[in-house]
Short mmCIF file of C-alpha atoms in Angstrom, two decimals:
data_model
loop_
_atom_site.label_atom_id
_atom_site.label_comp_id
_atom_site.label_asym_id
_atom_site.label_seq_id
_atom_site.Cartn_x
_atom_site.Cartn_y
_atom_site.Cartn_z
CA UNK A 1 36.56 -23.46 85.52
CA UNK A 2 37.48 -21.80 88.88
CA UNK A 3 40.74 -20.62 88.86
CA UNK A 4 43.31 -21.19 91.93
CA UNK A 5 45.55 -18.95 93.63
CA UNK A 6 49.00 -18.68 95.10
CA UNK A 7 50.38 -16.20 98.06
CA UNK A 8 53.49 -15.15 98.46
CA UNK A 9 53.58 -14.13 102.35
CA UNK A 10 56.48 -11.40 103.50
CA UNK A 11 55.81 -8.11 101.83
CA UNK A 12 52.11 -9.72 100.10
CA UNK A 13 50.18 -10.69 103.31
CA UNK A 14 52.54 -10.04 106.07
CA UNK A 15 54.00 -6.51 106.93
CA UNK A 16 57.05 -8.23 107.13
CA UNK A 17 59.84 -7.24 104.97
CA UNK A 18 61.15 -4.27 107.62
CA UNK A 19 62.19 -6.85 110.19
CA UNK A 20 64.87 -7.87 107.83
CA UNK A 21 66.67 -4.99 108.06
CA UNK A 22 66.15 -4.08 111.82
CA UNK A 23 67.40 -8.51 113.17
CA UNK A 24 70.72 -7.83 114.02
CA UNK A 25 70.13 -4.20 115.69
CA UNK A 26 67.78 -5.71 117.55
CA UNK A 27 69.80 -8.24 118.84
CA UNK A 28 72.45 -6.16 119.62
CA UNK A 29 70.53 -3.87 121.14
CA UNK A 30 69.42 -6.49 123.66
CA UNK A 31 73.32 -7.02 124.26
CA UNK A 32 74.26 -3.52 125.03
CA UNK A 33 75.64 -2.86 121.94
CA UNK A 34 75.22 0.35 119.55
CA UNK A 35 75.11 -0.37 115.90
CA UNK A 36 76.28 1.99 113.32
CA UNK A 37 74.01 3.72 111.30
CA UNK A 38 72.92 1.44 108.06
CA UNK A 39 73.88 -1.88 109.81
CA UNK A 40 70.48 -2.72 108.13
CA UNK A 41 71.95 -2.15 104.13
CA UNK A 42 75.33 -3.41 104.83
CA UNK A 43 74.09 -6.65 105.73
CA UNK A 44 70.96 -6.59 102.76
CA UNK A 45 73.71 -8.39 100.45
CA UNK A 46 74.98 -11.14 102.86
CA UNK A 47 73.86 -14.51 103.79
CA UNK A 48 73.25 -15.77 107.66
CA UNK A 49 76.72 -16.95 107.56
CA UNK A 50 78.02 -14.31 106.42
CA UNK A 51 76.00 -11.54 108.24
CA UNK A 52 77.21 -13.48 111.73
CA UNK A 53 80.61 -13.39 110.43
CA UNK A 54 80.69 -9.60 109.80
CA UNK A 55 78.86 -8.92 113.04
CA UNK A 56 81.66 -11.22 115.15
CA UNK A 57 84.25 -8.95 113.78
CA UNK A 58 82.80 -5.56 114.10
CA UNK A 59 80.89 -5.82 117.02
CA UNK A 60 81.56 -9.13 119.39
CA UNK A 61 84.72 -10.78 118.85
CA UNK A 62 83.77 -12.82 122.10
CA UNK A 63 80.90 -14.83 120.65
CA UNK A 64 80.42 -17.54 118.60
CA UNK A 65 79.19 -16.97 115.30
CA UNK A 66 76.64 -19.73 115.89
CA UNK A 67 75.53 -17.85 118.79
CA UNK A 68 75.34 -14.76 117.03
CA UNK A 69 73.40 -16.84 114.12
CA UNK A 70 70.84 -18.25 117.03
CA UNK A 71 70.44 -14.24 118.80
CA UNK A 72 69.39 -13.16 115.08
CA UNK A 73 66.60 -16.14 113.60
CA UNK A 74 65.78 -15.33 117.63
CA UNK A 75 64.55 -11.91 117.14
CA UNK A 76 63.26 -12.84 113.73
CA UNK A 77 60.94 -15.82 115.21
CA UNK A 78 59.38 -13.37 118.28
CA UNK A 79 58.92 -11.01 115.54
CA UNK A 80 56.51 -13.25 113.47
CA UNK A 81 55.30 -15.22 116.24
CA UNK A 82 54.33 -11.76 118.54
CA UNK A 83 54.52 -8.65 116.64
CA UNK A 84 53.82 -8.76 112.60
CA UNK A 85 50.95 -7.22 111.54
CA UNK A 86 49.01 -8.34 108.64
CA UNK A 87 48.94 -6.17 105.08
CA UNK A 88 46.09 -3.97 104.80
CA UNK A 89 43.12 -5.76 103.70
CA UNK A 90 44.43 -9.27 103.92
CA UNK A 91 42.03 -10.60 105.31
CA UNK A 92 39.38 -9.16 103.33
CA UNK A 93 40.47 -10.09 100.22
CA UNK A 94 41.12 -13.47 101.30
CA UNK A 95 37.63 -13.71 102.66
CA UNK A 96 36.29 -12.29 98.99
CA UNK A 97 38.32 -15.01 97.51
CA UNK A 98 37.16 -17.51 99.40
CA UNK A 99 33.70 -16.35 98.82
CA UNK A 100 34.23 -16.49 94.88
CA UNK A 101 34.92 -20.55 95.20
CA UNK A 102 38.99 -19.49 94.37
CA UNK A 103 40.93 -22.27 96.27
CA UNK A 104 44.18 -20.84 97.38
CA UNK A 105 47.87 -22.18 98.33
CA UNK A 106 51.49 -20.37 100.18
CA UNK A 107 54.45 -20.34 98.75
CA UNK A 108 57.14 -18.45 100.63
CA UNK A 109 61.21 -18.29 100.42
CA UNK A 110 60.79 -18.12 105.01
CA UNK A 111 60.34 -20.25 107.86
CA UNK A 112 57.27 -22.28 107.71
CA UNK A 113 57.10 -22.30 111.54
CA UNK A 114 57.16 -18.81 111.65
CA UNK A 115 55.24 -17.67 108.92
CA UNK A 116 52.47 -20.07 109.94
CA UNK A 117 52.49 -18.68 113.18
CA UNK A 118 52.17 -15.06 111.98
CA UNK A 119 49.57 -16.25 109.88
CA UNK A 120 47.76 -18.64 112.73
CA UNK A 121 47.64 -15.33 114.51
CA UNK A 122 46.35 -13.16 112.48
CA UNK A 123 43.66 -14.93 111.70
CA UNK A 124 45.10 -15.78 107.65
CA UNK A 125 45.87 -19.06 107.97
CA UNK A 126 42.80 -20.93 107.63
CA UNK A 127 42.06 -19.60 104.09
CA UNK A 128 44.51 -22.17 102.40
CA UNK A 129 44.80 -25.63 101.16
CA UNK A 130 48.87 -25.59 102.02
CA UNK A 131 51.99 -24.13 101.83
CA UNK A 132 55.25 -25.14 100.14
CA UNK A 133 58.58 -23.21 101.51
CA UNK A 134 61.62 -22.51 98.93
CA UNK A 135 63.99 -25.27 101.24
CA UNK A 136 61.21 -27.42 100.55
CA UNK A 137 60.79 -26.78 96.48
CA UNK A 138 64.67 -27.01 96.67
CA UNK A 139 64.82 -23.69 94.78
CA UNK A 140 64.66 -19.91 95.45
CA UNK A 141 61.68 -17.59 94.06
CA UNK A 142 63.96 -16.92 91.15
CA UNK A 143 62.80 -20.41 89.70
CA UNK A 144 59.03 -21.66 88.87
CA UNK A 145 59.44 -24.66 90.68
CA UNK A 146 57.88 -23.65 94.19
CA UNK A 147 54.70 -22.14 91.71
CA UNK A 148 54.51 -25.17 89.74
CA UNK A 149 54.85 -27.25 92.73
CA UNK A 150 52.14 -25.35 94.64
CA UNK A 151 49.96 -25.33 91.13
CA UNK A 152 50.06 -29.02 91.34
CA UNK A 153 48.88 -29.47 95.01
CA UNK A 154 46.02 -27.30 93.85
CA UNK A 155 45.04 -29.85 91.04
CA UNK A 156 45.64 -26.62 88.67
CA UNK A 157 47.62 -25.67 85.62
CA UNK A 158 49.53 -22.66 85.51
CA UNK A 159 47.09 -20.49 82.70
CA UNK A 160 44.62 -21.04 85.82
CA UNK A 161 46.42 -19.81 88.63
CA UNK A 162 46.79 -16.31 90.07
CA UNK A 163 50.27 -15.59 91.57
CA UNK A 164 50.34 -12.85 94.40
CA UNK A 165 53.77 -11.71 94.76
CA UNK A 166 55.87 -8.33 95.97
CA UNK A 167 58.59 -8.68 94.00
CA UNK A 168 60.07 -8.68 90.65
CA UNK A 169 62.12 -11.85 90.49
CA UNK A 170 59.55 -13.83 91.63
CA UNK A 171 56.88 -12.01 88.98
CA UNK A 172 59.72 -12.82 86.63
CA UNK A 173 59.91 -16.72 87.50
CA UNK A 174 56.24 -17.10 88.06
CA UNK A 175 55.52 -15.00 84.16
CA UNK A 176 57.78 -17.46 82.63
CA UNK A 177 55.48 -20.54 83.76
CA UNK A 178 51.99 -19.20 82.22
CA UNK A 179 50.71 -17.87 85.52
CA UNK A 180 48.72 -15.14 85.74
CA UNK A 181 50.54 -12.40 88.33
CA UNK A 182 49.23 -10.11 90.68
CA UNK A 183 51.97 -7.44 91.79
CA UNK A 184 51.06 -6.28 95.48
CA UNK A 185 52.89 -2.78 96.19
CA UNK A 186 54.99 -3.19 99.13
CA UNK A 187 57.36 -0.34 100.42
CA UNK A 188 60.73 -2.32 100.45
CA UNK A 189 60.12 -2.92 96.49
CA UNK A 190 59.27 0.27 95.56
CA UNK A 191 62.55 0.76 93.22
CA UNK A 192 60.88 -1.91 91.17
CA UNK A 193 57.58 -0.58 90.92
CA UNK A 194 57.50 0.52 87.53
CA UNK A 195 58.60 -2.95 86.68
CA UNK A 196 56.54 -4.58 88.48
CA UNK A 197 53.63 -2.50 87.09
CA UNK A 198 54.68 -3.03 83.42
CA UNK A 199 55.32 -7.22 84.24
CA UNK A 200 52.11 -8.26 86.14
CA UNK A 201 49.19 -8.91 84.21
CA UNK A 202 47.47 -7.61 87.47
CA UNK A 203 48.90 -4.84 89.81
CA UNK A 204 47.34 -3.68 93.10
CA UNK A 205 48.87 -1.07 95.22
CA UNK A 206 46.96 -2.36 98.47
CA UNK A 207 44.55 -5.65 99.32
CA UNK A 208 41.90 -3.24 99.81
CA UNK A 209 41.48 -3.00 96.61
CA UNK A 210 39.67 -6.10 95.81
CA UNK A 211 37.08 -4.58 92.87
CA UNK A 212 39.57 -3.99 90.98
CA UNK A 213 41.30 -7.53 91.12
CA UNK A 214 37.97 -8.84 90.53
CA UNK A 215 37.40 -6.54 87.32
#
């Protein structure tokens, strides 16, 4: 029997995960305002709410945090939408899957508008059956349930499913389910690399390296 596979997107497919860090200088930026240096890691920790709360105080005591909020996802949406560029060899390896009969789903912790836009762009998008978001699983990638879910919609069980994934907690949730991980290298995990290396039953450091996926 075939088996199925599962993308993650930011940090697997996307060249995403920098954007994260750079949001709110961006948006200040386009205000006029000068952020200190590390605005990126002080904010790594914090949730939207929070991050706009912090940023309110420090930096714009005149603006609504909900305005703040809505200048951020702003900068994040034009960033997928306009300027993300794909990992290398995404779409070659996606193409060699598709070519080897493996039927593939996305399951991501983002914004399925944006994330299908980047995708749509790029030219990715058309290699999958679906997508299921975290918000939509009702559970973060520290959980199975967006794997399982997306296992399901493939008609799959989990001993037949790859899992392509970035990061160790989702390695973690996806190991403890019977899949069968891939670890992708990307540059914002790299503290977890030898983890991630040791965990996966599969680890790639790029998508151009599809022969030795296949072997």
């Amino acid at each position: 029997m075939n088996k199925g596979a599962i993308f993650d997107i930011d940090g697997t497919l996307i060249d995403s995960m920098p954007i994260w860090d750079d949001a709110a200088e961006r948006w200040l930026r386009s205000i006029g305002v000068q952020a200190e240096a590390g605005l990126g890691q002080i904010l790594f920790r914090m949730s939207l709410d929070e991050g706009a709360a912090y940023l309110k105080r420090t930096y714009t005591p005149d603006l609504s945090e909900q305005v703040i909020k809505d200048g951020v996802l702003g900068v994040i949406r034009d960033f997928y939408v306009q300027e993300v560029k794909a990992k290398p060899g995404a779409g070659t390896f996606l193409a060699q899957m598709e070519k080897a009969g493996i039927p593939m789903y996305l399951a991501t912790s983002s914004n399925r508008a944006h994330v299908q836009a980047a995708l749509e762009r790029l030219g990715l998008y058309r290699y999958f059956a679906g997508m299921i978001t975290c918000e939509e699983a009702g559970a973060s990638k520290s959980d199975p349930r967006i794997f399982l879910a997306a296992a399901k919609a493939l008609g799959k069980d989990p001993g037949d499913v790859y899992v392509f994934e970035d990061v160790i907690h989702a390695v973690r949730a996806a190991n403890s389910a019977g899949f069968v991980t891939v670890g992708v290298y990307d540059a914002a995990s790299d503290a977890d690399n030898a983890a991630m290396r040791a965990e996966c039953s599969i680890y790639l450091h790029s998508l151009e390296d599809f022969d030795r996926f296949r072997a």
